Amino acid sequence: SFHIFSHRSFFNGNDQTLSCQDALKELRDIGVNHLDVDLVLEVKQIRKSSSTSKRLIVAHPMEYKQTSSYYSPCANTLFSDFFKLVSEAYGNDDFFISMEPKASWHQSDEEIEDSALAQPIEILSEVKQQLENVHLNRSLCAIIVDLKLIEPDSEERETLKAIQEQCQLYTGVRVSDPVPKIGHTDIWDEYDAIMPTIEFHPRHANRKEIDQSYPDELLSKSVFWVVDNRDDLILASEFSPMGIVSNRPKHIVSIIRDDSSWCTK
């Protein structure tokens, strides 16, 4: 089946009037029960102590640092509170959440100095703990991680394997990344789904000059982002993917509902 994911809990683009609770209910009412969110780990030193406090927060790094020009309805919500709101809106098992933990994956100086990017092992460990607390199962969630950024025998990989017992494994592919290739020892088989940018479509206006097309073998397990208008929806439909991610799910749903021919695309 085809799924529309709400990007960061957006219902209708840059609408600043909706609370997280209201946005989730609006999404539910139009039949959108797939949510794609970013996770930030807040680590703070406890005063007069060598210990730290940690809070897993639903937010893009720019939202967390208060440097964004616009904010999604659920921005800067504790993950535990976000999960309660999702459960209240959708029930206990009628939703799907894909979660991208933001971390200093490349260990560059810029990443390490960024207050919104935790060490990978720290945020993965906290995600594992939070998932154990809410008792999610693999049919309800996915974690978005690039396996190429994790050493095979590392503590990060072992923690990710534990998370995979509770959630599926997705990965994102940006237009700056190499086009996925199919090979004999193929890393793509390890993912339950792949999330490539719609810019990989050969007719997309922002398509970069690349020699290789997105492989047909991966289309049925691909969720393309970000699809916010009719033109990009047409391009996505030509791929016949698993789904799309949108900042404007209300608009996308209205396009599909207003034209019955979409059901055959």
Short mmCIF file of C-alpha atoms in Angstrom, two decimals:
data_model
loop_
_atom_site.label_atom_id
_atom_site.label_comp_id
_atom_site.label_asym_id
_atom_site.label_seq_id
_atom_site.Cartn_x
_atom_site.Cartn_y
_atom_site.Cartn_z
CA SER A 1 0.00 0.00 0.00
CA PHE A 2 0.99 3.64 -0.53
CA HIS A 3 1.70 5.81 2.53
CA ILE A 4 1.84 9.57 3.01
CA PHE A 5 4.19 10.58 5.82
CA SER A 6 3.78 13.90 7.56
CA HIS A 7 7.19 15.56 7.67
CA ARG A 8 7.94 16.72 11.24
CA SER A 9 4.19 16.68 12.08
CA PHE A 10 3.30 19.34 9.49
CA PHE A 11 -0.36 19.30 8.42
CA ASN A 12 -0.52 22.09 5.85
CA GLY A 13 2.93 23.55 5.36
CA ASN A 14 4.11 26.48 7.44
CA ASP A 15 0.96 26.77 9.55
CA GLN A 16 2.00 28.19 12.92
CA THR A 17 -1.47 28.04 14.45
CA LEU A 18 -1.72 24.35 15.26
CA SER A 19 -0.56 22.77 18.48
CA CYS A 20 1.06 19.35 18.35
CA GLN A 21 -2.13 17.73 19.63
CA ASP A 22 -4.32 19.54 17.09
CA ALA A 23 -1.98 18.78 14.19
CA LEU A 24 -1.99 15.07 14.99
CA LYS A 25 -5.78 15.03 15.14
CA GLU A 26 -6.04 16.92 11.84
CA LEU A 27 -3.67 14.42 10.23
CA ARG A 28 -5.66 11.53 11.64
CA ASP A 29 -8.91 12.97 10.25
CA ILE A 30 -7.54 13.06 6.69
CA GLY A 31 -6.20 9.52 6.97
CA VAL A 32 -2.51 10.32 7.43
CA ASN A 33 -1.15 8.10 10.19
CA HIS A 34 2.53 7.98 9.19
CA LEU A 35 4.81 10.51 10.87
CA ASP A 36 8.43 11.31 10.05
CA VAL A 37 10.30 13.18 12.80
CA ASP A 38 13.79 14.21 13.85
CA LEU A 39 15.18 13.49 17.31
CA VAL A 40 17.62 15.60 19.31
CA LEU A 41 19.25 14.54 22.57
CA GLU A 42 19.58 17.32 25.11
CA VAL A 43 22.46 16.69 27.51
CA LYS A 44 22.89 19.04 30.46
CA GLN A 45 25.28 19.05 33.38
CA ILE A 46 23.54 18.79 36.74
CA ARG A 47 24.57 21.65 39.01
CA LYS A 48 27.11 20.75 41.70
CA SER A 49 27.39 17.25 40.31
CA SER A 50 29.47 15.26 37.84
CA SER A 51 26.27 13.71 36.45
CA THR A 52 24.26 14.79 33.42
CA SER A 53 20.56 14.81 32.59
CA LYS A 54 19.37 13.64 29.19
CA ARG A 55 16.12 14.39 27.38
CA LEU A 56 15.10 12.98 24.00
CA ILE A 57 13.27 15.71 22.09
CA VAL A 58 11.27 15.71 18.86
CA ALA A 59 12.87 18.54 16.89
CA HIS A 60 15.03 19.44 13.95
CA PRO A 61 18.38 20.81 15.19
CA MET A 62 17.47 24.32 13.99
CA GLU A 63 14.17 24.11 15.86
CA TYR A 64 15.96 22.96 18.99
CA LYS A 65 18.49 25.80 18.80
CA GLN A 66 15.70 28.31 18.08
CA THR A 67 17.36 29.35 14.81
CA SER A 68 14.64 28.18 12.42
CA SER A 69 12.42 30.60 10.51
CA TYR A 70 9.43 28.32 11.08
CA TYR A 71 8.54 25.53 13.48
CA SER A 72 6.61 22.32 13.06
CA PRO A 73 3.60 21.77 15.37
CA CYS A 74 5.38 19.18 17.52
CA ALA A 75 8.77 20.92 17.57
CA ASN A 76 10.62 20.74 20.90
CA THR A 77 8.25 18.22 22.43
CA LEU A 78 9.69 15.57 24.72
CA PHE A 79 9.60 12.20 22.96
CA SER A 80 7.67 10.66 25.85
CA ASP A 81 5.04 13.41 25.61
CA PHE A 82 4.96 13.14 21.81
CA PHE A 83 4.29 9.42 22.03
CA LYS A 84 1.41 10.02 24.45
CA LEU A 85 -0.13 12.56 22.07
CA VAL A 86 0.26 10.16 19.13
CA SER A 87 -1.38 7.35 21.11
CA GLU A 88 -4.24 9.64 22.14
CA ALA A 89 -4.82 10.77 18.55
CA TYR A 90 -4.47 7.42 16.79
CA GLY A 91 -4.98 4.73 19.39
CA ASN A 92 -2.36 2.25 20.48
CA ASP A 93 -1.54 0.63 17.12
CA ASP A 94 -2.89 2.75 14.25
CA PHE A 95 0.20 4.85 13.51
CA PHE A 96 3.74 4.59 12.22
CA ILE A 97 6.66 6.80 13.29
CA SER A 98 9.95 7.04 11.43
CA MET A 99 12.59 8.71 13.58
CA GLU A 100 15.94 10.18 12.56
CA PRO A 101 18.34 10.64 15.50
CA LYS A 102 20.47 13.71 14.86
CA ALA A 103 24.06 13.12 15.93
CA SER A 104 27.68 13.94 15.13
CA TRP A 105 27.90 10.97 12.77
CA HIS A 106 30.93 12.27 10.86
CA GLN A 107 32.72 13.47 14.01
CA SER A 108 33.75 16.73 12.37
CA ASP A 109 34.73 19.68 14.57
CA GLU A 110 31.61 21.52 13.44
CA GLU A 111 29.36 18.61 14.40
CA ILE A 112 31.03 18.04 17.75
CA GLU A 113 30.60 21.71 18.66
CA ASP A 114 26.92 21.71 17.66
CA SER A 115 24.73 21.67 20.78
CA ALA A 116 21.96 19.85 18.89
CA LEU A 117 24.14 16.94 17.79
CA ALA A 118 24.90 14.37 20.47
CA GLN A 119 27.46 11.63 20.24
CA PRO A 120 25.93 8.74 18.25
CA ILE A 121 26.17 6.21 21.09
CA GLU A 122 24.46 8.62 23.50
CA ILE A 123 21.40 9.29 21.37
CA LEU A 124 21.11 5.67 20.18
CA SER A 125 21.20 4.47 23.78
CA GLU A 126 18.52 6.95 24.78
CA VAL A 127 16.32 5.98 21.82
CA LYS A 128 16.68 2.33 22.84
CA GLN A 129 15.65 3.16 26.40
CA GLN A 130 12.67 5.27 25.34
CA LEU A 131 11.42 2.59 22.95
CA GLU A 132 11.63 0.01 25.73
CA ASN A 133 9.58 2.34 27.94
CA VAL A 134 6.74 2.73 25.42
CA HIS A 135 6.79 -0.89 24.21
CA LEU A 136 6.63 -0.17 20.49
CA ASN A 137 6.92 -3.05 18.06
CA ARG A 138 8.42 -3.25 14.57
CA SER A 139 5.12 -2.69 12.78
CA LEU A 140 4.79 0.78 14.32
CA CYS A 141 8.18 2.45 13.98
CA ALA A 142 11.46 2.83 12.15
CA ILE A 143 14.80 4.38 13.01
CA ILE A 144 16.61 6.23 10.22
CA VAL A 145 20.36 5.57 10.30
CA ASP A 146 23.06 5.29 7.65
CA LEU A 147 24.91 2.03 8.31
CA LYS A 148 27.93 3.32 6.39
CA LEU A 149 28.55 5.73 9.27
CA ILE A 150 28.75 2.98 11.92
CA GLU A 151 31.59 0.52 12.42
CA PRO A 152 30.30 -3.10 12.18
CA ASP A 153 31.56 -4.27 15.59
CA SER A 154 31.08 -1.02 17.48
CA GLU A 155 28.95 -0.26 20.51
CA GLU A 156 26.81 1.91 18.24
CA ARG A 157 26.09 -1.04 15.95
CA GLU A 158 25.19 -3.32 18.85
CA THR A 159 22.84 -0.68 20.24
CA LEU A 160 21.27 -0.22 16.81
CA LYS A 161 20.72 -3.99 16.56
CA ALA A 162 18.85 -3.84 19.88
CA ILE A 163 16.72 -0.98 18.53
CA GLN A 164 15.99 -3.07 15.43
CA GLU A 165 14.30 -5.63 17.63
CA GLN A 166 11.67 -2.97 18.30
CA CYS A 167 11.74 -0.86 15.12
CA GLN A 168 12.46 -1.25 11.44
CA LEU A 169 15.61 0.22 9.90
CA TYR A 170 15.36 3.00 7.30
CA THR A 171 18.00 5.20 5.74
CA GLY A 172 17.89 8.54 3.95
CA VAL A 173 19.54 9.37 0.63
CA ARG A 174 20.14 13.04 -0.18
CA VAL A 175 20.82 14.50 -3.60
CA SER A 176 24.45 15.06 -2.53
CA ASP A 177 24.82 11.32 -1.83
CA PRO A 178 25.84 8.76 -4.45
CA VAL A 179 22.98 7.08 -6.29
CA PRO A 180 22.27 3.71 -4.66
CA LYS A 181 23.79 0.79 -6.57
CA ILE A 182 22.74 -2.84 -6.56
CA GLY A 183 25.52 -5.37 -5.99
CA HIS A 184 26.17 -8.90 -4.79
CA THR A 185 26.89 -7.88 -1.19
CA ASP A 186 24.34 -5.17 -1.08
CA ILE A 187 23.96 -2.96 1.98
CA TRP A 188 20.50 -1.88 0.78
CA ASP A 189 19.14 -5.33 1.66
CA GLU A 190 19.74 -4.54 5.32
CA TYR A 191 17.17 -1.73 5.27
CA ASP A 192 13.43 -2.20 5.55
CA ALA A 193 12.97 1.00 3.54
CA ILE A 194 15.02 3.70 1.84
CA MET A 195 14.13 7.40 1.90
CA PRO A 196 15.61 9.14 -1.17
CA THR A 197 14.94 12.70 -2.25
CA ILE A 198 12.46 13.12 -5.10
CA GLU A 199 15.26 15.05 -6.82
CA PHE A 200 16.57 11.71 -8.07
CA HIS A 201 13.74 11.66 -10.61
CA PRO A 202 15.31 12.33 -14.03
CA ARG A 203 12.83 15.12 -14.80
CA HIS A 204 13.05 16.93 -11.48
CA ALA A 205 14.07 20.58 -11.82
CA ASN A 206 16.84 20.18 -9.23
CA ARG A 207 18.17 16.93 -10.62
CA LYS A 208 21.96 17.00 -10.59
CA GLU A 209 24.06 15.66 -13.42
CA ILE A 210 24.52 11.99 -12.63
CA ASP A 211 25.17 9.04 -14.89
CA GLN A 212 23.11 6.45 -13.09
CA SER A 213 19.37 6.25 -12.52
CA TYR A 214 17.75 5.32 -9.23
CA PRO A 215 17.55 1.50 -9.35
CA ASP A 216 14.15 -0.04 -10.13
CA GLU A 217 14.89 -2.82 -7.65
CA LEU A 218 14.60 -0.39 -4.73
CA LEU A 219 11.45 1.51 -5.76
CA SER A 220 8.98 -0.75 -3.94
CA LYS A 221 10.78 -0.09 -0.63
CA SER A 222 11.41 3.64 -1.21
CA VAL A 223 9.71 6.60 0.44
CA PHE A 224 10.46 9.80 -1.51
CA TRP A 225 10.80 13.24 0.10
CA VAL A 226 9.82 16.02 0.13
CA VAL A 227 6.68 15.96 -2.05
CA ASP A 228 4.63 19.12 -1.52
CA ASN A 229 2.97 19.85 -4.86
CA ARG A 230 1.21 18.26 -7.82
CA ASP A 231 4.30 18.26 -10.05
CA ASP A 232 6.40 16.32 -7.54
CA LEU A 233 3.45 14.02 -6.80
CA ILE A 234 3.29 13.16 -10.50
CA LEU A 235 7.01 12.38 -10.51
CA ALA A 236 6.65 10.24 -7.39
CA SER A 237 3.69 8.35 -8.87
CA GLU A 238 5.84 7.36 -11.83
CA PHE A 239 8.16 5.56 -9.43
CA SER A 240 5.24 3.61 -7.81
CA PRO A 241 7.02 3.83 -4.46
CA MET A 242 6.13 2.65 -0.99
CA GLY A 243 5.24 6.23 -0.06
CA ILE A 244 6.16 9.90 0.14
CA VAL A 245 7.04 12.41 2.85
CA SER A 246 5.29 15.79 2.71
CA ASN A 247 5.19 19.10 4.54
CA ARG A 248 1.70 19.59 3.08
CA PRO A 249 -0.15 16.30 3.58
CA LYS A 250 -3.51 18.11 3.59
CA HIS A 251 -2.79 19.50 0.12
CA ILE A 252 -1.47 16.18 -1.20
CA VAL A 253 -4.49 14.28 0.10
CA SER A 254 -6.85 16.82 -1.48
CA ILE A 255 -5.12 16.39 -4.86
CA ILE A 256 -5.53 12.63 -4.70
CA ARG A 257 -9.13 12.73 -3.47
CA ASP A 258 -10.20 15.26 -6.10
CA ASP A 259 -9.02 13.06 -8.97
CA SER A 260 -9.95 9.37 -8.84
CA SER A 261 -7.37 8.55 -11.50
CA TRP A 262 -4.64 8.86 -8.88
CA CYS A 263 -5.73 5.51 -7.50
CA THR A 264 -4.54 3.85 -10.70
CA LYS A 265 -1.21 5.65 -10.86
#
